[in-house]
Amino acid sequence: MKTLLQLLLVACLGVAFTPSATSAPPAEQNIYMIHIGAFVKTQISDFNNIRPLGFIYVKQFDDRLLRVYMGDYSTEAAANEALAAVKAKGYPDAYVTRRNLSEGKEVAVIQIGLAQVGERIEWNDYAKAGPIMVQPIDGRQLKIVVGTYPSVDYAKGRIGSIRKAGFSDAFVRPVNSALLHRITTFEAAGLLDNAAGLASERATKPNVGTGRNSDEIPVRSTKKEENSPAPDDSAIPDSYDDQLTVKSPQAQQIALPVIRKNVKRNSVIELQRILKDSKAYRGSLDGLYGPGTGQGYETAVRGNREIQKYLILNRYTDEMTSKGNENILQHYINTLIEDTPTALRGLETTDSPTANAYRAYILFRQQGSQTEIDNLMNSAIKDAFNSPKTKQRPPFDYRAAYTYKDIGQLILHLRFIQTAYGNDIAFPCWLFQLHPKESTVAFSSGTRSDYRIQDCGSMMDWEELQLLEIAAEELNPTGAVNGRDVAQYASKRAELLLLPRTPDFTQQKEAEEWHQSLMTGLDAWEKTDPLHSKLLYPLRVSYYQSMVRLEDYYMDKGMKPKAARGLAICMLQTIVGPHLQTYLK
């Protein structure tokens, strides 16, 4: 650990690169970086030959591409000097780009270290302080910080816990957020021991060697045509987040519900029993989630090395999880609200009945009832249900002509048009977020298996659910999952979030039977080896804590405790089901 004097000295030396604490950067103040390329999948070891030249990091371009950069540099001259060295190492298509510091804002961080570019950095040690960010200094040094915080005073209130974690020389300073880069799996791979191992299992290494012979998908033209002029290196793009960026659908963020302390329930008793066996909880098994139970859970999470390992793994793998290719019609439907002009142009290129139904929807949303909407919808109904490809008929007369006076009727018909040929296309999250009442009516008809809903992210930012998911992955005996099962569970999870319905007797019984089957199977596996008890502990703790939390979520929606338990178990099944099938008894 560097001494406080050394850190302060470096901070002073870097002041020309750090925005003033009292004023915003001028409009012409830029930061420069080198664009190495855009790749479907990659890891930092693919760039070992240029890593000594500067700090290499990634930015997510869209659901498929990662942009790889080297930087950052305070002047264009410094960036061009580094660019020449990068090109000499086999990346002739690399170029310099820039970002204006006015895109950032002043925030406070706590600096916990300083490293030289190219040296081995023990990210495991720094991770004890929290999510790590770095500020590169002209390709030479990295200021390692945690944060960000809204103000210097707020950060000063947090510095005590950072110093207690082993960073006695930590200090608070203001910085422009445009200068900071969060450390992800990509940057930490090979340096963060546990995360590196996980990353290598989850990613496929591309055939990346040099800029000439790679699987790189260029964001801009990177291959020179014969007799074409060389690219003009002096033409600096305005921003590395240029016009090609495709926005992702907005996930519905679910606030963490408060756990009720006055509801006696079996899930709490099971959690208390597990915590009591591990001596994290010393109270009685009363089924009430009081302060003692909450403290017992916190003690279990913060005091168990396996659980802490899982939380660190999750922190470094979450951001860079690769997603599969998306059906182009699905993409246009998902982005119809946030990028309407582009999505509409895409929908107009296909004569799909589903595409025409969504065109009618957006026209109704923009202009209200009109003849063009009626024509689009009636044409879509005719094409969907008079086709030999049709797999199901709707609960309305598809041979009649309809006039659409309200959005509810349009959504009802859209729901059956989209599933006429099967459930290959998922319904978008925004449909349920913007029209909850109309969607509830539309999707109350038919069966739950004849449609899919887009995975909306939902509750998976809750710590207990994140811990549960990674604990289940670790217990998967094969390490593999069935892609179709994963998609079905994701759709079911979205439905449980967006269309929660009180389960009937059969559904409640099936949920309880699945839960008991899983617990029986895990108990049997635990008895086969003393080590299994240790491996099961993180799963058991997170499973019952998650059940409690989910029960409160559904009780907040007006469900009775018994119904809330059934829905909570169904949600848990969507998270652990793909990984723990072999344990069911």
XYZ file of C-alpha atoms in Angstrom:
585
model
C 0.000 0.000 0.000
C 1.332 3.384 -0.969
C 1.842 5.892 1.760
C -0.498 8.822 2.089
C 2.314 11.191 1.135
C 2.963 9.306 -2.125
C -0.700 9.270 -3.040
C -1.056 12.980 -2.375
C 2.028 13.697 -4.441
C 0.632 11.809 -7.425
C -2.727 13.505 -6.993
C -0.962 16.862 -7.195
C 0.974 15.818 -10.296
C -2.293 14.773 -11.967
C -4.134 17.996 -11.198
C -3.830 19.260 -14.770
C -5.802 16.228 -15.879
C -8.406 16.381 -13.113
C -11.261 18.888 -13.468
C -11.458 21.691 -10.973
C -13.452 20.972 -7.868
C -15.176 24.321 -8.159
C -16.047 24.651 -11.847
C -17.247 22.520 -14.758
C -14.724 21.759 -17.521
C -14.770 24.109 -20.500
C -16.661 22.915 -23.580
C -13.438 22.372 -25.555
C -11.778 20.201 -22.875
C -11.565 16.645 -24.179
C -10.215 13.312 -23.090
C -8.666 11.045 -25.754
C -8.559 7.283 -26.175
C -7.565 4.733 -28.811
C -10.278 2.573 -30.344
C -8.711 -0.882 -30.804
C -11.728 -2.640 -32.302
C -15.223 -4.078 -31.753
C -15.575 -7.778 -30.973
C -18.370 -10.297 -30.445
C -16.534 -11.971 -27.563
C -13.082 -11.295 -26.265
C -10.918 -11.231 -23.157
C -8.002 -9.095 -22.108
C -5.411 -11.818 -22.691
C -6.125 -11.456 -26.415
C -4.323 -8.105 -26.187
C -1.260 -9.150 -24.191
C 1.108 -7.777 -26.823
C -0.146 -4.211 -26.306
C -1.068 -4.258 -22.612
C 2.283 -2.703 -21.576
C 1.450 0.300 -23.782
C -1.588 1.494 -21.837
C -4.725 0.663 -19.884
C -7.126 -1.489 -21.941
C -10.838 -1.445 -21.155
C -14.176 -2.181 -22.799
C -17.512 -0.483 -23.366
C -20.682 -2.407 -24.210
C -21.739 -1.425 -27.735
C -24.979 -3.406 -27.946
C -26.216 -6.843 -26.904
C -23.554 -8.488 -29.081
C -20.520 -6.246 -29.389
C -17.802 -5.017 -27.039
C -15.690 -2.027 -28.002
C -12.107 -2.270 -26.828
C -10.181 0.915 -25.983
C -6.796 1.991 -24.684
C -6.481 5.179 -22.699
C -7.110 7.661 -21.454
C -4.919 10.572 -22.592
C -5.162 14.222 -21.688
C -3.897 15.462 -25.075
C -4.350 14.421 -28.683
C -0.584 14.373 -29.137
C -0.133 11.819 -26.346
C -2.890 9.653 -27.809
C -1.354 9.757 -31.304
C 2.032 8.789 -29.908
C 0.483 5.738 -28.256
C -1.524 4.995 -31.426
C 1.679 4.660 -33.460
C 2.947 2.025 -31.029
C -0.394 0.159 -31.117
C -0.398 0.050 -34.915
C 3.175 -1.210 -34.927
C 2.040 -4.140 -32.765
C -0.461 -5.368 -35.365
C -3.554 -3.164 -35.084
C -3.370 -0.993 -38.234
C -7.074 -0.102 -38.064
C -6.916 1.429 -34.586
C -7.712 5.133 -34.381
C -7.918 7.978 -31.858
C -11.295 9.190 -30.634
C -12.336 11.611 -27.930
C -14.934 12.456 -25.363
C -15.825 15.874 -24.025
C -15.544 16.201 -20.264
C -18.789 18.148 -20.226
C -20.494 14.750 -20.661
C -19.466 13.905 -17.105
C -20.286 15.541 -13.804
C -18.340 16.233 -10.641
C -18.525 13.384 -8.136
C -16.517 12.347 -5.122
C -14.429 9.177 -4.866
C -12.199 7.571 -2.278
C -8.760 6.803 -3.662
C -7.341 3.569 -2.220
C -4.308 2.921 -4.396
C -2.046 3.773 -7.292
C -0.638 1.343 -9.856
C 1.647 1.468 -12.854
C 0.146 0.422 -16.188
C 1.354 -3.048 -17.142
C 2.098 -4.276 -13.634
C 0.160 -7.071 -11.936
C -2.629 -5.619 -9.814
C -4.111 -7.620 -6.946
C -7.758 -6.826 -7.597
C -8.786 -9.294 -4.898
C -7.230 -7.045 -2.275
C -8.834 -3.872 -3.608
C -12.239 -5.578 -3.936
C -12.513 -5.599 -0.146
C -13.259 -1.881 -0.308
C -16.202 -2.265 -2.714
C -16.820 -1.867 -6.459
C -13.594 -0.587 -7.974
C -13.094 2.153 -10.556
C -9.889 3.509 -12.067
C -8.749 6.819 -13.481
C -6.012 6.251 -16.102
C -3.303 8.899 -16.321
C -1.844 9.237 -19.840
C -1.181 5.517 -20.238
C 1.284 5.494 -17.325
C -0.630 5.126 -14.074
C -3.993 4.073 -12.673
C -5.589 5.811 -9.724
C -7.670 3.116 -8.030
C -10.826 4.425 -6.376
C -14.171 3.347 -4.927
C -17.383 5.275 -5.268
C -18.859 7.307 -6.700
C -20.447 9.512 -4.052
C -22.661 12.578 -4.551
C -20.386 14.931 -2.591
C -17.064 15.136 -0.800
C -18.821 15.437 2.552
C -20.825 12.284 1.872
C -17.659 10.394 0.903
C -15.933 11.548 4.093
C -18.701 9.827 6.010
C -17.797 6.554 4.294
C -14.026 6.714 4.524
C -13.902 5.249 8.032
C -15.189 1.850 6.874
C -12.789 1.898 3.903
C -9.805 2.485 6.191
C -10.966 -0.255 8.547
C -10.978 -2.636 5.548
C -7.204 -2.204 5.334
C -6.781 1.000 3.325
C -5.357 3.272 5.986
C -4.004 5.757 3.398
C -7.348 6.215 1.619
C -8.452 9.782 1.001
C -11.392 11.608 -0.585
C -11.123 13.713 -3.706
C -13.469 15.183 -6.353
C -13.243 14.024 -9.970
C -15.149 14.316 -13.230
C -17.112 11.111 -13.782
C -16.082 11.048 -17.469
C -12.537 10.192 -16.324
C -13.539 7.027 -14.464
C -13.852 3.432 -15.669
C -15.425 0.625 -13.664
C -13.374 -2.560 -13.444
C -15.335 -5.424 -15.024
C -14.585 -9.071 -15.770
C -12.683 -8.005 -18.868
C -10.176 -5.771 -17.103
C -9.793 -8.068 -14.086
C -9.560 -11.404 -15.942
C -6.281 -13.141 -15.227
C -5.687 -10.835 -12.270
C -8.741 -11.528 -10.122
C -8.260 -15.199 -9.338
C -11.853 -16.354 -8.808
C -13.466 -14.100 -11.373
C -10.918 -15.070 -13.995
C -11.777 -18.728 -13.623
C -15.479 -18.028 -13.959
C -14.990 -15.753 -16.926
C -13.078 -18.423 -18.824
C -15.990 -20.823 -18.372
C -18.631 -18.354 -19.491
C -16.941 -16.833 -22.522
C -15.685 -18.272 -25.779
C -12.368 -16.910 -26.878
C -12.498 -15.507 -30.414
C -9.836 -15.924 -33.044
C -8.202 -12.633 -32.228
C -4.564 -12.248 -33.071
C -3.899 -9.033 -34.924
C -6.096 -6.351 -36.337
C -5.735 -7.878 -39.804
C -6.799 -11.453 -39.118
C -9.485 -11.324 -36.472
C -13.179 -11.941 -35.983
C -13.612 -8.240 -35.299
C -16.896 -6.745 -36.448
C -16.000 -3.147 -37.237
C -18.122 -0.377 -35.823
C -16.917 1.747 -38.688
C -15.140 0.704 -41.868
C -11.811 -0.786 -40.801
C -10.752 -2.779 -43.882
C -9.180 -0.739 -46.652
C -10.458 -1.363 -50.190
C -7.909 -1.765 -52.972
C -6.639 1.600 -54.194
C -8.607 3.380 -51.469
C -6.880 6.191 -49.569
C -5.521 5.467 -46.107
C -7.755 6.637 -43.263
C -7.133 10.155 -42.076
C -5.783 9.765 -38.551
C -6.218 13.466 -37.958
C -10.005 13.194 -38.231
C -10.939 12.618 -34.607
C -14.508 11.346 -34.101
C -16.577 13.517 -31.790
C -17.315 10.674 -29.392
C -16.724 6.985 -29.022
C -20.453 6.665 -28.269
C -21.365 7.675 -31.825
C -24.602 7.367 -33.779
C -24.346 3.596 -34.178
C -25.122 2.919 -30.527
C -28.266 0.807 -30.117
C -30.151 1.347 -26.884
C -31.385 -1.629 -24.873
C -34.961 -2.035 -23.635
C -35.496 -0.495 -20.246
C -35.836 -3.108 -17.519
C -38.367 -2.481 -14.797
C -36.446 -1.862 -11.596
C -38.122 -3.370 -8.534
C -37.485 -1.753 -5.174
C -36.437 -4.077 -2.366
C -39.595 -4.713 -0.265
C -39.516 -4.283 3.485
C -39.845 -7.606 5.317
C -42.876 -7.800 7.594
C -42.043 -8.490 11.227
C -45.554 -9.469 12.301
C -46.332 -12.301 9.856
C -45.520 -15.783 11.127
C -44.453 -18.068 8.295
C -42.692 -21.341 7.522
C -40.069 -19.704 5.312
C -38.801 -17.694 8.294
C -38.753 -20.785 10.528
C -36.611 -22.646 7.952
C -34.255 -19.665 7.650
C -33.977 -19.387 11.450
C -33.202 -23.116 11.720
C -30.352 -22.861 9.199
C -28.942 -19.746 10.855
C -29.235 -21.298 14.309
C -27.377 -24.464 13.227
C -24.492 -22.265 12.056
C -24.627 -20.183 15.274
C -25.422 -17.012 13.292
C -28.774 -16.758 15.110
C -29.412 -17.503 18.786
C -33.119 -16.705 19.102
C -36.127 -18.996 19.066
C -37.710 -20.607 16.010
C -40.814 -18.435 16.135
C -41.328 -17.782 12.413
C -41.244 -14.006 12.901
C -38.596 -12.046 11.005
C -37.485 -9.702 13.775
C -34.202 -7.798 14.235
C -32.474 -10.934 15.519
C -33.277 -12.907 12.366
C -32.202 -10.021 10.147
C -28.939 -9.679 12.046
C -28.446 -13.445 11.857
C -28.753 -13.348 8.071
C -26.254 -10.472 7.845
C -23.856 -12.377 10.102
C -24.141 -15.448 7.877
C -23.519 -13.471 4.686
C -20.613 -11.377 5.970
C -18.990 -14.199 7.942
C -19.098 -17.069 5.435
C -16.156 -17.244 3.028
C -18.082 -19.148 0.356
C -20.855 -16.550 0.335
C -18.357 -13.705 0.153
C -16.618 -15.425 -2.747
C -19.921 -15.723 -4.602
C -20.695 -12.048 -4.064
C -17.297 -11.052 -5.464
C -17.760 -13.350 -8.450
C -21.153 -11.811 -9.112
C -19.733 -8.286 -8.915
C -17.162 -8.974 -11.618
C -19.237 -11.115 -13.975
C -22.530 -9.251 -14.026
C -21.560 -6.452 -16.363
C -19.936 -8.464 -19.121
C -22.288 -11.450 -19.393
C -22.571 -12.172 -23.099
C -26.034 -12.357 -24.617
C -27.130 -14.386 -27.609
C -28.172 -13.026 -30.985
C -31.662 -11.558 -31.068
C -34.313 -12.174 -33.717
C -34.495 -8.975 -35.789
C -38.302 -8.726 -35.494
C -37.919 -9.208 -31.724
C -35.394 -6.372 -31.642
C -37.738 -3.955 -33.425
C -40.619 -4.875 -31.100
C -38.480 -4.497 -27.972
C -37.219 -1.055 -29.038
C -40.472 0.284 -30.485
C -41.078 2.732 -27.635
C -37.556 4.019 -26.993
C -36.515 4.298 -30.658
C -39.819 4.508 -32.514
C -38.614 5.832 -35.923
C -35.934 3.164 -36.338
C -38.152 0.351 -35.085
C -41.037 1.395 -37.361
C -38.758 1.413 -40.397
C -37.702 -2.098 -39.456
C -41.300 -3.303 -38.964
C -42.268 -1.893 -42.353
C -39.675 -4.115 -44.077
C -41.630 -7.286 -43.227
C -45.154 -8.365 -44.055
C -45.412 -10.334 -40.809
C -48.883 -10.073 -39.215
C -47.173 -9.395 -35.894
C -45.192 -6.496 -37.380
C -48.384 -4.956 -38.795
C -50.130 -5.293 -35.427
C -47.329 -3.383 -33.684
C -47.386 -0.736 -36.430
C -51.104 -0.324 -35.721
C -50.402 -0.095 -31.991
C -47.858 2.723 -32.314
C -50.130 4.594 -34.760
C -53.016 4.355 -32.268
C -50.710 5.563 -29.506
C -49.618 8.559 -31.573
C -52.830 9.576 -33.326
C -55.784 7.697 -31.840
C -58.455 5.702 -33.653
C -58.436 5.937 -37.449
C -59.101 3.898 -40.590
C -55.444 3.064 -41.244
C -55.237 1.303 -37.866
C -58.369 -0.724 -38.644
C -56.907 -1.741 -42.003
C -53.567 -2.791 -40.512
C -55.186 -4.849 -37.741
C -57.813 -6.523 -39.938
C -55.136 -7.392 -42.476
C -52.927 -8.837 -39.723
C -55.826 -10.936 -38.365
C -56.642 -12.271 -41.846
C -53.005 -13.178 -42.575
C -52.444 -14.746 -39.152
C -55.512 -16.949 -38.866
C -56.200 -17.901 -42.477
C -52.694 -19.307 -42.871
C -51.846 -23.042 -42.841
C -49.037 -22.130 -40.413
C -51.554 -21.106 -37.745
C -51.153 -23.151 -34.564
C -54.085 -21.766 -32.584
C -57.321 -19.922 -33.215
C -58.310 -16.820 -31.218
C -61.282 -16.535 -28.825
C -62.921 -14.027 -31.197
C -64.323 -14.187 -34.722
C -61.252 -13.736 -36.901
C -63.417 -13.544 -40.056
C -65.142 -10.339 -38.925
C -63.933 -6.782 -39.592
C -63.150 -4.669 -36.540
C -63.047 -0.977 -35.722
C -60.582 -0.119 -32.947
C -61.887 2.549 -30.621
C -59.803 1.730 -27.527
C -56.297 0.414 -26.900
C -57.557 -2.521 -24.836
C -59.231 -4.214 -27.782
C -56.170 -3.657 -29.959
C -53.855 -5.215 -27.341
C -56.218 -8.188 -26.944
C -56.078 -8.915 -30.673
C -52.327 -8.237 -30.839
C -51.826 -10.846 -28.116
C -53.377 -13.596 -30.302
C -51.925 -12.391 -33.609
C -48.403 -12.657 -32.187
C -48.929 -16.234 -30.959
C -50.816 -17.497 -34.003
C -47.669 -19.191 -35.362
C -46.241 -20.173 -31.961
C -44.317 -18.377 -29.234
C -41.018 -17.684 -31.001
C -41.477 -13.922 -30.457
C -41.689 -12.728 -26.840
C -44.011 -9.954 -25.728
C -41.991 -6.867 -24.702
C -41.724 -5.607 -21.129
C -42.954 -2.156 -22.099
C -46.365 -3.508 -23.148
C -47.115 -4.550 -19.558
C -45.464 -1.511 -18.013
C -47.441 0.967 -20.124
C -50.762 -0.931 -20.159
C -51.056 -3.050 -16.992
C -54.870 -3.253 -16.925
C -55.294 -3.945 -20.637
C -52.506 -6.545 -20.590
C -54.017 -8.347 -17.612
C -57.302 -8.717 -19.521
C -55.599 -9.749 -22.762
C -53.407 -12.398 -21.175
C -56.091 -13.869 -18.946
C -57.386 -15.724 -22.017
C -55.718 -18.843 -23.352
C -53.062 -20.884 -21.598
C -49.842 -19.711 -19.981
C -47.742 -21.953 -22.207
C -48.755 -20.392 -25.511
C -46.810 -17.157 -25.095
C -43.472 -15.839 -23.873
C -42.576 -12.548 -22.197
C -39.243 -10.768 -22.555
C -36.905 -11.209 -19.583
C -37.155 -7.778 -18.002
C -34.292 -7.957 -15.498
C -36.748 -7.384 -12.679
C -35.641 -8.352 -9.171
C -32.277 -9.821 -10.045
C -30.405 -6.849 -8.613
C -31.487 -7.939 -5.098
C -28.438 -9.279 -3.291
C -30.154 -12.425 -1.994
C -31.368 -13.381 -5.473
C -27.963 -12.737 -7.011
C -26.380 -14.899 -4.335
C -28.986 -17.619 -4.882
C -28.408 -17.697 -8.625
C -24.646 -18.060 -8.422
C -24.908 -20.608 -5.571
C -27.231 -22.704 -7.754
C -24.807 -22.424 -10.675
C -21.993 -23.688 -8.470
C -24.064 -26.758 -7.482
C -24.935 -27.642 -11.079
C -23.214 -31.048 -11.447
C -22.628 -30.658 -15.201
C -22.141 -26.888 -15.405
C -24.468 -26.885 -18.432
C -28.052 -25.728 -18.829
C -30.699 -26.375 -21.454
C -31.150 -23.207 -23.487
C -34.851 -23.846 -24.045
C -35.409 -24.334 -20.316
C -33.593 -21.083 -19.553
C -35.796 -19.186 -22.025
C -38.977 -20.718 -20.598
C -37.975 -19.903 -17.035
C -37.087 -16.333 -18.034
C -40.513 -15.906 -19.614
C -42.209 -17.354 -16.542
C -40.209 -15.020 -14.292
C -41.310 -12.023 -16.349
C -44.924 -13.174 -16.135
C -44.706 -13.588 -12.357
C -43.377 -10.051 -12.191
C -45.669 -8.344 -14.686
C -48.869 -10.410 -14.331
C -49.002 -11.755 -10.772
C -52.199 -13.777 -10.240
C -53.416 -15.551 -7.141
C -52.562 -19.229 -7.724
C -55.438 -21.693 -7.679
C -55.396 -24.901 -5.600
C -53.611 -26.933 -8.292
C -50.930 -24.318 -8.899
C -50.338 -23.896 -5.161
C -50.014 -27.661 -4.749
C -47.594 -27.987 -7.677
C -45.404 -25.211 -6.246
C -45.240 -26.878 -2.832
C -44.502 -30.279 -4.389
C -41.615 -28.854 -6.404
C -40.221 -27.142 -3.298
C -40.419 -30.313 -1.209
C -38.894 -32.395 -4.004
C -35.916 -30.051 -4.227
C -35.357 -29.918 -0.467
C -35.607 -33.729 -0.182
C -33.103 -34.174 -2.982
C -30.650 -31.691 -1.484
C -30.952 -33.347 1.952
C -30.164 -36.737 0.413
C -27.145 -35.343 -1.456
C -25.879 -33.612 1.698
C -25.704 -36.939 3.548
C -23.418 -38.546 0.963
C -20.376 -36.452 1.925
C -19.591 -34.169 4.905
C -18.255 -31.547 2.465
C -21.686 -31.194 0.857
C -23.082 -29.489 3.956
C -20.567 -26.681 3.536
C -21.360 -26.353 -0.173
C -25.109 -26.273 0.456
C -25.014 -23.583 3.146
C -24.917 -20.535 0.780
C -27.772 -21.973 -1.265
C -29.983 -22.716 1.749
C -29.431 -19.316 3.358
C -30.065 -17.363 0.149
C -33.003 -19.588 -0.872
C -35.042 -18.993 2.287
C -34.015 -15.337 2.604
C -35.154 -14.872 -1.004
C -38.418 -16.692 -0.292
C -39.137 -14.355 2.611
C -38.345 -11.288 0.523
C -40.465 -12.474 -2.418
C -43.389 -13.268 -0.133
C -43.333 -9.653 1.055
C -43.184 -8.438 -2.544
C -46.366 -10.324 -3.377
C -48.068 -9.388 -0.122
C -47.349 -5.769 -1.072
C -49.339 -6.538 -4.238
C -52.341 -7.496 -2.105
C -51.805 -11.273 -1.983
C -52.651 -13.328 1.107
C -49.607 -14.934 2.806
C -50.405 -18.420 1.439
C -50.755 -17.163 -2.142
C -47.618 -15.040 -1.734
C -45.675 -18.154 -0.671
C -46.849 -20.042 -3.768
C -45.797 -17.234 -6.103
C -42.472 -16.860 -4.261
C -41.718 -20.562 -4.791
C -42.611 -20.237 -8.489
C -40.194 -17.307 -8.793
C -37.455 -19.272 -7.004
C -37.988 -22.129 -9.431
C -37.247 -19.823 -12.378
C -33.890 -18.913 -10.806
C -32.556 -22.275 -9.604
C -34.552 -24.596 -11.858
C -32.114 -24.634 -14.811
C -29.251 -25.687 -12.509
C -30.765 -28.025 -9.902
C -32.974 -30.349 -11.941
C -30.902 -33.422 -11.065
C -31.570 -32.967 -7.332
C -35.364 -33.270 -7.596
C -36.804 -36.356 -5.886
